[in-house]
Coordinates of C-alpha atoms in Angstrom, one line a residue:
X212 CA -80.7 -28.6 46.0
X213 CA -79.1 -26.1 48.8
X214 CA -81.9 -23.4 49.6
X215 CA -80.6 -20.5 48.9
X216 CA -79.9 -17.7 52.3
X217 CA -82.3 -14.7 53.3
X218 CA -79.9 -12.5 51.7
X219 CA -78.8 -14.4 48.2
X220 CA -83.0 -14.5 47.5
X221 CA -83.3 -11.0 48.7
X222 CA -80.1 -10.1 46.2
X223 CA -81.7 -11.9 43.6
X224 CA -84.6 -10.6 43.7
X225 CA -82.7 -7.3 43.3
X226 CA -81.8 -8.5 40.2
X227 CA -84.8 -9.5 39.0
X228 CA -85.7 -5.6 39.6
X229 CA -83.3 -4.0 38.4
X230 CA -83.4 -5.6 34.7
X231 CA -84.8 -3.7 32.3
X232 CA -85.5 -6.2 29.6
X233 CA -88.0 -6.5 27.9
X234 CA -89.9 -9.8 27.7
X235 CA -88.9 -12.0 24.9
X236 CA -92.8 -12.7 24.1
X237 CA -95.5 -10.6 24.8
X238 CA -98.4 -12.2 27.4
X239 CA -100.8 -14.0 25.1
X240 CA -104.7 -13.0 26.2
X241 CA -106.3 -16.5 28.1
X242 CA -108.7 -18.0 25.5
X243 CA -112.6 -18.2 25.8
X244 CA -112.6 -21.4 27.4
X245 CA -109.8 -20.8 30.4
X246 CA -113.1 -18.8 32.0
X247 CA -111.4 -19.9 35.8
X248 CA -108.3 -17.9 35.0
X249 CA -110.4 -14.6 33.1
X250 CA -112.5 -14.1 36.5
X251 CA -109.8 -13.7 38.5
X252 CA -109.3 -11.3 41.6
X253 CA -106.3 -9.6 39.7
X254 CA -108.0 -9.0 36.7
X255 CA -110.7 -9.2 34.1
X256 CA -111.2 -9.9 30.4
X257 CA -111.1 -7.0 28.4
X258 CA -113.1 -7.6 24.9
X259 CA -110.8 -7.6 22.1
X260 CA -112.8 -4.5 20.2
X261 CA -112.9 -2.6 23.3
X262 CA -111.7 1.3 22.3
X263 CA -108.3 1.2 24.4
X264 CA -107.8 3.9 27.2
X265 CA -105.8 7.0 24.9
X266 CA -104.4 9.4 27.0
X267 CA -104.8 11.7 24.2
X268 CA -108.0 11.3 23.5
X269 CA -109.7 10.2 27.3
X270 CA -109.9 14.1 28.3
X271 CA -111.3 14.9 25.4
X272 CA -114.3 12.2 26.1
X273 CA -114.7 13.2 29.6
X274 CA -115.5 16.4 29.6
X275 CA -117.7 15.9 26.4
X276 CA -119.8 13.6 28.8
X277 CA -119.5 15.8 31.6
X278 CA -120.3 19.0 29.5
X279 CA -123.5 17.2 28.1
X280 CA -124.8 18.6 31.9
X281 CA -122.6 21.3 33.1
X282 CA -120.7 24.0 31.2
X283 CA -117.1 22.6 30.8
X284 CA -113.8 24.4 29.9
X285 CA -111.6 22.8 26.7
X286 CA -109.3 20.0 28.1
X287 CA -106.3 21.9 27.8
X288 CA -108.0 24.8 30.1
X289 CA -108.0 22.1 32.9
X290 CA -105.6 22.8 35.3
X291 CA -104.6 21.3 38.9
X292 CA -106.5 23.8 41.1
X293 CA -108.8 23.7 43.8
X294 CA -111.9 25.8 41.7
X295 CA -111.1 22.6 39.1
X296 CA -111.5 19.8 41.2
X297 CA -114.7 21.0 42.8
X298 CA -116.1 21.5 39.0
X299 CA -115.1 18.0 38.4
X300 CA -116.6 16.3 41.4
X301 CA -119.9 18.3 40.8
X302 CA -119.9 17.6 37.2
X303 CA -119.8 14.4 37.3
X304 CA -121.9 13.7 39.9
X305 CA -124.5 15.3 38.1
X306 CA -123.8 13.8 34.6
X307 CA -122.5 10.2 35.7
X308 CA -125.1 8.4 37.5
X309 CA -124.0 5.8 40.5
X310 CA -125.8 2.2 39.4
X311 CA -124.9 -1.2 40.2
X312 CA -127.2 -2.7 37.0
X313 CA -124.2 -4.8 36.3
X314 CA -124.1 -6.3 40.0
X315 CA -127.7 -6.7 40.0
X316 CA -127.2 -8.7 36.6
X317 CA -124.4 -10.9 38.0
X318 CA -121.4 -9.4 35.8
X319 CA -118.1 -9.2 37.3
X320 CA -117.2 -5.1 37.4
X321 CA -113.4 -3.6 36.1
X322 CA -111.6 -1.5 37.0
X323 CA -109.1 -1.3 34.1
X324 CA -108.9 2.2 32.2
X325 CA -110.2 0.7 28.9
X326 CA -113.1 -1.1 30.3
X327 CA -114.0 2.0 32.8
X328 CA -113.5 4.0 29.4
X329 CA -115.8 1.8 27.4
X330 CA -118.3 1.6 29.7
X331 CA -119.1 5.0 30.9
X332 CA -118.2 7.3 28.3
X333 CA -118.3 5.5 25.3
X334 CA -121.9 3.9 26.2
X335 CA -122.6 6.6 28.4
X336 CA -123.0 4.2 31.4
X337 CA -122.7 4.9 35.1
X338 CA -120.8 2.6 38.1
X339 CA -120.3 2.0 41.5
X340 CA -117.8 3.3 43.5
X341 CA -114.6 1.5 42.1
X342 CA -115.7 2.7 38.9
X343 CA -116.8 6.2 39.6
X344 CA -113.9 7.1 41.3
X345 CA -111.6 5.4 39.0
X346 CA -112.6 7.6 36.1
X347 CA -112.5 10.8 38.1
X348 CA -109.0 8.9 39.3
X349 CA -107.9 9.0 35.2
X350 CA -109.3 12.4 34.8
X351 CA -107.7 13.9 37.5
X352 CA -103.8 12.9 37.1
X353 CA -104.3 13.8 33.4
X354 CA -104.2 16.8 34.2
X355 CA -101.5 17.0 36.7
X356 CA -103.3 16.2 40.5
X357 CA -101.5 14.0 43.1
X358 CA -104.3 11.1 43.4
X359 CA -104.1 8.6 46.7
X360 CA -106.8 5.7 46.2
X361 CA -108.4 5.6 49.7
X362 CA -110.0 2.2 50.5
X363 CA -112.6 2.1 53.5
X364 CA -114.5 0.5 55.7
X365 CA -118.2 1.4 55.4
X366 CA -120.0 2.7 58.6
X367 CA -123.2 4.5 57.1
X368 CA -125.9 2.5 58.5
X369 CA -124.2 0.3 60.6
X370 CA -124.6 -0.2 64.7
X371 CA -121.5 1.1 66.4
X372 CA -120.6 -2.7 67.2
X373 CA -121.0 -4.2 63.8
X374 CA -117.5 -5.3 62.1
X375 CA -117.4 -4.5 58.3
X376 CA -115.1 -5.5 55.4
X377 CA -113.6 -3.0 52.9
X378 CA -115.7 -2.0 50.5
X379 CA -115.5 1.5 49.6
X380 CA -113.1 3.3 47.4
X381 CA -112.5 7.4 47.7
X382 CA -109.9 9.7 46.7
X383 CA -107.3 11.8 48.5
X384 CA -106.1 14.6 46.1
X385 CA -103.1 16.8 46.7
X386 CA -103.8 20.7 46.0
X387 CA -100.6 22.4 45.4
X388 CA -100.8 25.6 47.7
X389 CA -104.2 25.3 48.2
X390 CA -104.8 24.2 51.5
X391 CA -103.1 20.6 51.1
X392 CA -105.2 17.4 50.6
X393 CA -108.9 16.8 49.6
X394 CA -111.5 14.2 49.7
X395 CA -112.9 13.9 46.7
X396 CA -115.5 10.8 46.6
X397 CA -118.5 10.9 43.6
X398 CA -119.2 7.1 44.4
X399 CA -121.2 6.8 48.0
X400 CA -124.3 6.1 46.3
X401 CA -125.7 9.7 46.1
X402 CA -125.2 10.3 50.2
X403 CA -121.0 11.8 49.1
X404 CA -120.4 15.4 49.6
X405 CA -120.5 17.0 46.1
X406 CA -117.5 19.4 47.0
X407 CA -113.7 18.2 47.8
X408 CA -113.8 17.5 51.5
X409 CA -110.6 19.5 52.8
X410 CA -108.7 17.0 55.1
X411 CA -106.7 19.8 57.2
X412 CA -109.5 21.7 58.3
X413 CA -109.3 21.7 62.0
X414 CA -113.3 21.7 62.6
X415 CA -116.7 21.1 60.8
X416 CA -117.5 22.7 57.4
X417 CA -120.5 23.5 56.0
X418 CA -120.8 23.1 52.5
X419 CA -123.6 23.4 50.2
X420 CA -125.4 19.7 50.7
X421 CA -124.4 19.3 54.4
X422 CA -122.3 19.6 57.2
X423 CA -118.5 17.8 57.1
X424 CA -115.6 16.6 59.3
X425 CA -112.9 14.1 59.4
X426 CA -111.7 12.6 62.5
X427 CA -109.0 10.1 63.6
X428 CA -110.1 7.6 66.0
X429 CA -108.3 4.0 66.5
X430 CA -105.9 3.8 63.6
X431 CA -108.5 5.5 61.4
X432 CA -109.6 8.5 59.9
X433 CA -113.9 8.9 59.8
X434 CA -115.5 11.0 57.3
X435 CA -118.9 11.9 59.6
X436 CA -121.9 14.4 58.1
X437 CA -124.9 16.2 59.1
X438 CA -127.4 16.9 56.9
X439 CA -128.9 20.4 56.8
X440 CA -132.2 18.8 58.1
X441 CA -130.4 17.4 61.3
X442 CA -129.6 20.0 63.2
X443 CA -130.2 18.7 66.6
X444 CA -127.8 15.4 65.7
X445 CA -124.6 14.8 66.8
X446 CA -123.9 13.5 62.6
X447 CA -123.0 10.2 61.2
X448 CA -120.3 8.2 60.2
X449 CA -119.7 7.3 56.7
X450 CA -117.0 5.5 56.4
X451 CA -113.2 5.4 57.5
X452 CA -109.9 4.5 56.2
X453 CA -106.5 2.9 57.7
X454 CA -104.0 5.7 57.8
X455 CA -101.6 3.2 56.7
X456 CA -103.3 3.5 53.5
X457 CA -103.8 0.7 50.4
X458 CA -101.6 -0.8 47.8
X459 CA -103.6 -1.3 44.1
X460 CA -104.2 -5.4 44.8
X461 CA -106.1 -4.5 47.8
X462 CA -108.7 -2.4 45.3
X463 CA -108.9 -5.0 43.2
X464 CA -109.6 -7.4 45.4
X465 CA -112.4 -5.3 47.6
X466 CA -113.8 -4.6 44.1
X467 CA -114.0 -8.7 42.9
X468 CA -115.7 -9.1 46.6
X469 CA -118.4 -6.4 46.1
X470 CA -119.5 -7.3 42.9
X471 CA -119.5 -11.2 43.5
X472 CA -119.8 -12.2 47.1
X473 CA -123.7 -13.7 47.1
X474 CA -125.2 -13.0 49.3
X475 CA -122.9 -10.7 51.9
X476 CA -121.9 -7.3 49.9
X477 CA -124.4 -4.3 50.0
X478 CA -124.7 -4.1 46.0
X479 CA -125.3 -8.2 44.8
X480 CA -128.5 -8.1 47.0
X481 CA -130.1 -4.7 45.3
X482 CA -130.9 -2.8 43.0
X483 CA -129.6 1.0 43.6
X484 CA -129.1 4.3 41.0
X485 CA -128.4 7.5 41.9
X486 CA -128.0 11.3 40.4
X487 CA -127.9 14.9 41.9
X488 CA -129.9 17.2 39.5
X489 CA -130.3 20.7 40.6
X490 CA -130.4 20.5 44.7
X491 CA -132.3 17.3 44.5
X492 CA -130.6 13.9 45.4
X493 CA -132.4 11.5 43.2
X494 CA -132.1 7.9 44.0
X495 CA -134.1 4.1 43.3
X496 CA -133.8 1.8 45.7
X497 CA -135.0 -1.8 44.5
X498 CA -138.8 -0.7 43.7
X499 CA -138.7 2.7 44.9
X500 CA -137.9 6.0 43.5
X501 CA -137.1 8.8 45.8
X502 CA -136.6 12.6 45.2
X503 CA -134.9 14.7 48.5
X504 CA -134.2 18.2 48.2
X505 CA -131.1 18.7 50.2
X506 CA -131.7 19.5 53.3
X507 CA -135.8 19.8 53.0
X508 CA -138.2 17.6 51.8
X509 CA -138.6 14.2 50.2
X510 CA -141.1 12.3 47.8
X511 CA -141.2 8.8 47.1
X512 CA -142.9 6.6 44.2
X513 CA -143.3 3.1 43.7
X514 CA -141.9 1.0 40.9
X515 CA -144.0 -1.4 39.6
X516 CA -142.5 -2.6 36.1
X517 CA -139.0 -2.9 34.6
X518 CA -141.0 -0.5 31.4
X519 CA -141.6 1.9 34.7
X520 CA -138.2 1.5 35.5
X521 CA -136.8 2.3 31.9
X522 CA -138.6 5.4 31.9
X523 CA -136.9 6.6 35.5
X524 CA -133.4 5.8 33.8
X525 CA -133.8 7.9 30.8
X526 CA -135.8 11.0 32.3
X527 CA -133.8 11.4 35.4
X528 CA -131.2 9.3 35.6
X529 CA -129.5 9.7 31.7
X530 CA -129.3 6.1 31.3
X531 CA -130.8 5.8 27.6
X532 CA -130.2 2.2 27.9
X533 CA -132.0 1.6 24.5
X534 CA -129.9 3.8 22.6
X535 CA -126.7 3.2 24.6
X536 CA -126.4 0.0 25.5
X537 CA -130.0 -2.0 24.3
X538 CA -128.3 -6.0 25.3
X539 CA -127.7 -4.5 29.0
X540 CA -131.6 -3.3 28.4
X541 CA -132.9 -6.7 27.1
X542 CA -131.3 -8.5 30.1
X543 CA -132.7 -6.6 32.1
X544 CA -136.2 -7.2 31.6
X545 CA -135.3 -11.1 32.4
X546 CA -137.0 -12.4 35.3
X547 CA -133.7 -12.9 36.8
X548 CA -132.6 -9.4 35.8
X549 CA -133.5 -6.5 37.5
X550 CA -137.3 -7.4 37.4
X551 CA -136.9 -9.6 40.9
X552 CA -135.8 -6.3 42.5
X553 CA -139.1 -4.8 41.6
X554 CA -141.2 -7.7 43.7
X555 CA -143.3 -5.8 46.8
X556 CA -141.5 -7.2 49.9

């Protein structure tokens, strides 16, 4: 065969574009035993009962979850303003935990509207980052934002010479006439700002759980902090993010890598919930439970059973797992569940 030129494959491919046909049989779902190709990078198996994502009805569930904590408006009230967007972030920050109980139980982690749906509305569930953030994601361009998926390299705790991967997902949200973009993130395990994060603002801004700026430097843009506490530091890093920005693969794949890679990503080697209740930052860390009042004090407690740790989820955490989602629960309890987390060190 004659290979074809540059610009007859580029043409073609043009084509190939440009038809708007539909396929002549819809994509069959990979059976039970083709488990190689259902954990792929690009995508995950979605159960066949699962309540598919409705954007008629997704709203609706969302702020039922969130208002279950905070005093919501109706759906339809919701509108693409500044005053909304920092309800939303602080609403669900305080109503949607951050847990990586699925990591910790070996479970690959979607991203796909129907399982984030599912999973933390329908059982009342929380998520890491790529879940967090993709159902404030869904939320938000229901009703009418500009959302730009952010992905980032994590610096929080790290030594200024220490190379890390991308692991992070946040948010950029466009605020018609209202100051331009935002950071919104309500995934950085309980140490995110609970307000938008305005990314125009030409110095520091204090806000209610801390002080916050954004910086270029090298090709990327740093979101640092200092905590009310600190006030003889200089602040932190916690993470940056290529200007050049990120196409959807590259979430999917950062996502498949922090939920599988053993050992190597921060959440498949702990255990890790968190919740802001009040102006407390609650978090547990493997065997240790840990109350900070922003910006004051802070009060630790050990964890010495998975029934001990059941109790935390429900009281202060609203992860009812028994009522919600009891075979999550049951696993648990497994000696190589959650219990190994719980081992003194």
């Amino acid at each position: 065969r004659v290979p074809l030129l540059a610009h007859q494959r580029i043409s073609n491919f043009k084509k190939i574009q440009a038809s708007d046909r539909p396929p002549t049989r819809p994509l069959r779902r990979p059976s039970k035993s083709s488990t190689a190709c259902t954990r792929t990078i690009m995508a995950a198996v979605v159960d066949a009962h699962a309540p598919a994502f409705s954007p008629e009805t997704f709203l609706a569930k969302y702020v039922a979850r969130l208002g279950e904590v905070v005093d919501m408006p109706s759906p339809g009230d919701l509108k693409p303003t500044l005053e909304v967007l920092t309800l939303m972030m602080d609403a669900q920050t305080r109503s949607v935990p951050f847990e990586n109980i699925d990591v910790a139980l070996r479970k690959t982690i979607s991203m796909e509207p129907e399982d984030v749906t599912r999973k933390m509305l329908d059982q009342k569930r929380g998520g890491y980052c790529f879940e967090q953030n993709t159902l404030l994601k869904l939320a938000l361009e229901l009703i009418g934002f500009t959302v730009t998926p952010l992905l980032c390299r994590v610096r929080w705790g790290k030594r200024p010479d220490e190379n890390t991967a991308f692991t992070h997902m946040c948010l950029k949200v466009d605020v018609e006439g209202e100051g331009g973009s935002y950071l919104a993130d309500v995934g950085f395990a309980g140490t995110n700002s609970i307000e938008p994060i305005s990314l125009n603002a030409t110095g520091p801004l204090e806000l209610s759980d801390g002080t916050w700026w954004t910086e270029e430097r090298d090709g990327y843009v740093f979101l640092s902090m200092k905590d009310r506490e600190e006030e003889e530091t200089v602040g932190r890093d916690l993470y940056c993010w290529s200007t050049t920005g990120c196409m959807y693969p590259d979430l999917l794949q950062a996502n498949h890598w922090s939920c599988t890679k053993v050992p190597g990503a921060r959440f498949t080697g702990q255990l890790f919930v968190a919740i802001t209740s009040g102006q407390e930052k609650l978090h547990i860390m493997n065997n240790t439970f840990v109350r900070r009042v922003m910006g004051g004090s802070k009060e630790t407690t050990a964890i010495e059973s998975t029934g001990q740790l059941e109790e935390l989820l429900r009281t202060h955490f609203r992860l009812d797992l028994g009522v919600s989602d009891p075979e999550t629960l049951a696993a648990m309890s497994k000696g190589d569940g959650v219990a190994r987390y719980l081992q003194p060190k």
